[in-house]
Amino acid sequence: MPRPTDAPVLRTLTPRDWPLWRETRLAALTGSPEAFRTDLADWHAGGETRWRARLDDPTALALVALLADRPAGLAGGLLAPDGVPELRSLWVAPAARGHGLATRLIAAVEEWARRTGAPEIRPAVRTENTPALALYRRLGYRRTGDRPGEHLMTRPLGLR
């Protein structure tokens, strides 16, 4: 169990980190299935090839937060077909919640998005995920639309 003084480490993943990506993603899908569009069964097919492929996109970002060398969170960034960066798959393990880790993960994805030169970033948040909606609102995101089961949000990427 992590000590309160342990500081989380954010790690950018590469294809060779696929076992860590798999472990963390499966923990997220198992522990918080309501937060994601995909479910656990969707990720059991494909094996190593599929796990590596998700990390092999040079225009994307995959982050894992480690606390006491154990996965404690994840977040990703992908460019949408229209070129706008999307914040994806934000998750923090229950034992690591309440200490600002989600905010750190979001900030890291926002920094990646700034480097793309895009003027904004957007997440899609499950409509029933009220804690995530509240977090994004607190961080300056605003709701800009809806699609089935999700609220679309955006935030300008101006300098902080």
PDB file of C-alpha atoms in Angstrom:
ATOM      1  CA  MET A   1       0.000   0.000   0.000  1.00  0.00           C
ATOM      2  CA  PRO A   2       1.393   3.436  -0.928  1.00  0.00           C
ATOM      3  CA  ARG A   3       2.376   5.782   1.861  1.00  0.00           C
ATOM      4  CA  PRO A   4       0.789   9.273   1.914  1.00  0.00           C
ATOM      5  CA  THR A   5       4.265  10.734   1.263  1.00  0.00           C
ATOM      6  CA  ASP A   6       4.770   8.751  -1.958  1.00  0.00           C
ATOM      7  CA  ALA A   7       4.552  11.004  -4.992  1.00  0.00           C
ATOM      8  CA  PRO A   8       3.010   9.607  -8.161  1.00  0.00           C
ATOM      9  CA  VAL A   9       5.253   9.343 -11.195  1.00  0.00           C
ATOM     10  CA  LEU A  10       3.759   9.937 -14.641  1.00  0.00           C
ATOM     11  CA  ARG A  11       5.254   7.705 -17.292  1.00  0.00           C
ATOM     12  CA  THR A  12       4.816   8.098 -21.047  1.00  0.00           C
ATOM     13  CA  LEU A  13       4.413   4.662 -22.586  1.00  0.00           C
ATOM     14  CA  THR A  14       5.990   3.184 -25.694  1.00  0.00           C
ATOM     15  CA  PRO A  15       5.088  -0.071 -27.476  1.00  0.00           C
ATOM     16  CA  ARG A  16       7.552  -2.009 -25.317  1.00  0.00           C
ATOM     17  CA  ASP A  17       5.514  -0.921 -22.261  1.00  0.00           C
ATOM     18  CA  TRP A  18       2.464  -2.844 -23.473  1.00  0.00           C
ATOM     19  CA  PRO A  19       2.357  -5.151 -20.371  1.00  0.00           C
ATOM     20  CA  LEU A  20       2.088  -2.092 -18.085  1.00  0.00           C
ATOM     21  CA  TRP A  21      -0.534  -0.533 -20.398  1.00  0.00           C
ATOM     22  CA  ARG A  22      -2.518  -3.788 -20.362  1.00  0.00           C
ATOM     23  CA  GLU A  23      -2.331  -4.131 -16.573  1.00  0.00           C
ATOM     24  CA  THR A  24      -3.446  -0.549 -15.997  1.00  0.00           C
ATOM     25  CA  ARG A  25      -6.157  -0.515 -18.670  1.00  0.00           C
ATOM     26  CA  LEU A  26      -7.632  -3.779 -17.418  1.00  0.00           C
ATOM     27  CA  ALA A  27      -7.613  -2.440 -13.842  1.00  0.00           C
ATOM     28  CA  ALA A  28      -9.477   0.652 -15.050  1.00  0.00           C
ATOM     29  CA  LEU A  29     -12.043  -1.319 -17.029  1.00  0.00           C
ATOM     30  CA  THR A  30     -12.551  -3.753 -14.138  1.00  0.00           C
ATOM     31  CA  GLY A  31     -12.718  -1.141 -11.384  1.00  0.00           C
ATOM     32  CA  SER A  32     -14.653   1.602 -13.165  1.00  0.00           C
ATOM     33  CA  PRO A  33     -16.489   0.090 -16.136  1.00  0.00           C
ATOM     34  CA  GLU A  34     -19.093   2.858 -16.097  1.00  0.00           C
ATOM     35  CA  ALA A  35     -16.451   5.430 -17.033  1.00  0.00           C
ATOM     36  CA  PHE A  36     -15.580   3.982 -20.436  1.00  0.00           C
ATOM     37  CA  ARG A  37     -17.218   3.458 -23.820  1.00  0.00           C
ATOM     38  CA  THR A  38     -15.437   0.129 -24.234  1.00  0.00           C
ATOM     39  CA  ASP A  39     -15.668  -2.719 -21.792  1.00  0.00           C
ATOM     40  CA  LEU A  40     -13.399  -5.443 -20.512  1.00  0.00           C
ATOM     41  CA  ALA A  41     -14.534  -7.962 -23.127  1.00  0.00           C
ATOM     42  CA  ASP A  42     -13.542  -5.548 -25.921  1.00  0.00           C
ATOM     43  CA  TRP A  43      -9.913  -5.659 -24.809  1.00  0.00           C
ATOM     44  CA  HIS A  44      -9.477  -9.405 -24.372  1.00  0.00           C
ATOM     45  CA  ALA A  45      -9.218  -9.988 -28.128  1.00  0.00           C
ATOM     46  CA  GLY A  46      -6.057  -9.324 -30.115  1.00  0.00           C
ATOM     47  CA  GLY A  47      -3.364 -10.154 -27.587  1.00  0.00           C
ATOM     48  CA  GLU A  48       0.001  -8.440 -27.546  1.00  0.00           C
ATOM     49  CA  THR A  49      -0.419  -7.085 -31.077  1.00  0.00           C
ATOM     50  CA  ARG A  50      -3.472  -5.060 -30.111  1.00  0.00           C
ATOM     51  CA  TRP A  51      -1.930  -3.756 -26.891  1.00  0.00           C
ATOM     52  CA  ARG A  52       1.244  -2.674 -28.710  1.00  0.00           C
ATOM     53  CA  ALA A  53      -0.714  -1.083 -31.565  1.00  0.00           C
ATOM     54  CA  ARG A  54      -2.448   1.342 -29.199  1.00  0.00           C
ATOM     55  CA  LEU A  55       0.981   2.555 -28.070  1.00  0.00           C
ATOM     56  CA  ASP A  56       2.546   2.658 -31.532  1.00  0.00           C
ATOM     57  CA  ASP A  57       0.856   5.830 -32.804  1.00  0.00           C
ATOM     58  CA  PRO A  58       3.500   8.605 -32.893  1.00  0.00           C
ATOM     59  CA  THR A  59       0.775  11.279 -32.851  1.00  0.00           C
ATOM     60  CA  ALA A  60      -0.840   9.916 -29.672  1.00  0.00           C
ATOM     61  CA  LEU A  61       0.030   9.980 -25.984  1.00  0.00           C
ATOM     62  CA  ALA A  62      -0.409   7.198 -23.423  1.00  0.00           C
ATOM     63  CA  LEU A  63       0.359   7.927 -19.770  1.00  0.00           C
ATOM     64  CA  VAL A  64       0.349   5.726 -16.706  1.00  0.00           C
ATOM     65  CA  ALA A  65       0.632   7.119 -13.198  1.00  0.00           C
ATOM     66  CA  LEU A  66       2.690   4.947 -10.859  1.00  0.00           C
ATOM     67  CA  LEU A  67       2.415   5.183  -7.088  1.00  0.00           C
ATOM     68  CA  ALA A  68       4.940   3.109  -5.166  1.00  0.00           C
ATOM     69  CA  ASP A  69       5.758   1.421  -8.509  1.00  0.00           C
ATOM     70  CA  ARG A  70       2.136   0.255  -8.957  1.00  0.00           C
ATOM     71  CA  PRO A  71      -0.315   1.540 -11.566  1.00  0.00           C
ATOM     72  CA  ALA A  72      -2.512   4.212 -10.015  1.00  0.00           C
ATOM     73  CA  GLY A  73      -3.970   5.964 -13.039  1.00  0.00           C
ATOM     74  CA  LEU A  74      -3.936   6.490 -16.766  1.00  0.00           C
ATOM     75  CA  ALA A  75      -4.814   9.021 -19.424  1.00  0.00           C
ATOM     76  CA  GLY A  76      -4.316   9.370 -23.120  1.00  0.00           C
ATOM     77  CA  GLY A  77      -4.371  11.828 -25.921  1.00  0.00           C
ATOM     78  CA  LEU A  78      -5.398  11.125 -29.505  1.00  0.00           C
ATOM     79  CA  LEU A  79      -5.856  13.391 -32.479  1.00  0.00           C
ATOM     80  CA  ALA A  80      -9.422  13.277 -33.796  1.00  0.00           C
ATOM     81  CA  PRO A  81      -9.981  13.089 -37.563  1.00  0.00           C
ATOM     82  CA  ASP A  82     -10.503  16.875 -37.560  1.00  0.00           C
ATOM     83  CA  GLY A  83      -7.083  17.356 -35.914  1.00  0.00           C
ATOM     84  CA  VAL A  84      -8.370  18.406 -32.490  1.00  0.00           C
ATOM     85  CA  PRO A  85      -6.630  16.631 -29.610  1.00  0.00           C
ATOM     86  CA  GLU A  86      -8.926  14.491 -27.478  1.00  0.00           C
ATOM     87  CA  LEU A  87      -8.304  13.601 -23.857  1.00  0.00           C
ATOM     88  CA  ARG A  88      -9.136   9.914 -23.495  1.00  0.00           C
ATOM     89  CA  SER A  89      -9.371   7.174 -20.886  1.00  0.00           C
ATOM     90  CA  LEU A  90      -8.786   9.240 -17.762  1.00  0.00           C
ATOM     91  CA  TRP A  91      -8.847   6.976 -14.717  1.00  0.00           C
ATOM     92  CA  VAL A  92      -7.444   7.042 -11.189  1.00  0.00           C
ATOM     93  CA  ALA A  93      -7.420   3.972  -8.947  1.00  0.00           C
ATOM     94  CA  PRO A  94      -9.779   4.309  -5.967  1.00  0.00           C
ATOM     95  CA  ALA A  95      -6.894   4.187  -3.460  1.00  0.00           C
ATOM     96  CA  ALA A  96      -5.182   7.118  -5.232  1.00  0.00           C
ATOM     97  CA  ARG A  97      -8.219   9.400  -5.570  1.00  0.00           C
ATOM     98  CA  GLY A  98      -8.548  12.698  -3.769  1.00  0.00           C
ATOM     99  CA  HIS A  99      -4.880  13.701  -4.058  1.00  0.00           C
ATOM    100  CA  GLY A 100      -4.826  15.642  -7.329  1.00  0.00           C
ATOM    101  CA  LEU A 101      -3.640  12.799  -9.550  1.00  0.00           C
ATOM    102  CA  ALA A 102      -6.446  13.258 -12.093  1.00  0.00           C
ATOM    103  CA  THR A 103      -5.554  16.948 -12.346  1.00  0.00           C
ATOM    104  CA  ARG A 104      -1.894  16.048 -12.972  1.00  0.00           C
ATOM    105  CA  LEU A 105      -2.844  13.537 -15.654  1.00  0.00           C
ATOM    106  CA  ILE A 106      -5.133  16.053 -17.363  1.00  0.00           C
ATOM    107  CA  ALA A 107      -2.408  18.721 -17.234  1.00  0.00           C
ATOM    108  CA  ALA A 108       0.070  16.329 -18.862  1.00  0.00           C
ATOM    109  CA  VAL A 109      -2.354  15.553 -21.698  1.00  0.00           C
ATOM    110  CA  GLU A 110      -3.092  19.269 -22.100  1.00  0.00           C
ATOM    111  CA  GLU A 111       0.652  19.944 -22.423  1.00  0.00           C
ATOM    112  CA  TRP A 112       0.916  17.257 -25.132  1.00  0.00           C
ATOM    113  CA  ALA A 113      -2.049  18.880 -26.903  1.00  0.00           C
ATOM    114  CA  ARG A 114      -0.418  22.344 -26.738  1.00  0.00           C
ATOM    115  CA  ARG A 115       2.607  20.914 -28.536  1.00  0.00           C
ATOM    116  CA  THR A 116       0.335  19.917 -31.447  1.00  0.00           C
ATOM    117  CA  GLY A 117      -0.481  23.596 -31.920  1.00  0.00           C
ATOM    118  CA  ALA A 118      -4.205  23.028 -31.452  1.00  0.00           C
ATOM    119  CA  PRO A 119      -6.253  25.850 -29.891  1.00  0.00           C
ATOM    120  CA  GLU A 120      -8.342  23.504 -27.700  1.00  0.00           C
ATOM    121  CA  ILE A 121      -8.651  20.023 -26.268  1.00  0.00           C
ATOM    122  CA  ARG A 122     -11.790  17.986 -25.831  1.00  0.00           C
ATOM    123  CA  PRO A 123     -12.820  15.008 -23.749  1.00  0.00           C
ATOM    124  CA  ALA A 124     -16.040  13.049 -24.048  1.00  0.00           C
ATOM    125  CA  VAL A 125     -17.428  12.172 -20.622  1.00  0.00           C
ATOM    126  CA  ARG A 126     -20.020   9.500 -19.902  1.00  0.00           C
ATOM    127  CA  THR A 127     -23.251  11.274 -18.929  1.00  0.00           C
ATOM    128  CA  GLU A 128     -23.537   9.345 -15.659  1.00  0.00           C
ATOM    129  CA  ASN A 129     -19.932  10.049 -14.608  1.00  0.00           C
ATOM    130  CA  THR A 130     -20.778  13.018 -12.406  1.00  0.00           C
ATOM    131  CA  PRO A 131     -17.409  13.106 -10.559  1.00  0.00           C
ATOM    132  CA  ALA A 132     -15.545  13.424 -13.881  1.00  0.00           C
ATOM    133  CA  LEU A 133     -17.965  16.066 -15.148  1.00  0.00           C
ATOM    134  CA  ALA A 134     -17.444  18.081 -11.961  1.00  0.00           C
ATOM    135  CA  LEU A 135     -13.660  17.748 -12.242  1.00  0.00           C
ATOM    136  CA  TYR A 136     -13.595  18.948 -15.835  1.00  0.00           C
ATOM    137  CA  ARG A 137     -15.871  21.893 -15.003  1.00  0.00           C
ATOM    138  CA  ARG A 138     -13.593  22.838 -12.094  1.00  0.00           C
ATOM    139  CA  LEU A 139     -10.649  22.849 -14.523  1.00  0.00           C
ATOM    140  CA  GLY A 140     -12.373  25.195 -16.967  1.00  0.00           C
ATOM    141  CA  TYR A 141     -13.894  22.747 -19.435  1.00  0.00           C
ATOM    142  CA  ARG A 142     -17.315  23.564 -20.789  1.00  0.00           C
ATOM    143  CA  ARG A 143     -19.950  21.347 -22.285  1.00  0.00           C
ATOM    144  CA  THR A 144     -20.213  21.913 -26.027  1.00  0.00           C
ATOM    145  CA  GLY A 145     -22.491  19.114 -27.166  1.00  0.00           C
ATOM    146  CA  ASP A 146     -23.678  15.585 -26.707  1.00  0.00           C
ATOM    147  CA  ARG A 147     -23.544  12.232 -28.408  1.00  0.00           C
ATOM    148  CA  PRO A 148     -25.270   9.066 -27.240  1.00  0.00           C
ATOM    149  CA  GLY A 149     -24.282   8.469 -23.611  1.00  0.00           C
ATOM    150  CA  GLU A 150     -21.641  11.219 -23.512  1.00  0.00           C
ATOM    151  CA  HIS A 151     -21.208  14.930 -22.961  1.00  0.00           C
ATOM    152  CA  LEU A 152     -18.641  16.575 -25.224  1.00  0.00           C
ATOM    153  CA  MET A 153     -16.506  19.187 -23.496  1.00  0.00           C
ATOM    154  CA  THR A 154     -13.752  21.565 -24.584  1.00  0.00           C
ATOM    155  CA  ARG A 155     -11.146  23.775 -23.026  1.00  0.00           C
ATOM    156  CA  PRO A 156      -8.987  26.404 -24.717  1.00  0.00           C
ATOM    157  CA  LEU A 157      -5.280  25.609 -24.586  1.00  0.00           C
ATOM    158  CA  GLY A 158      -4.017  29.113 -23.858  1.00  0.00           C
ATOM    159  CA  LEU A 159      -0.949  29.563 -21.733  1.00  0.00           C
ATOM    160  CA  ARG A 160      -1.410  28.961 -18.030  1.00  0.00           C
TER     161      ARG A 160
END
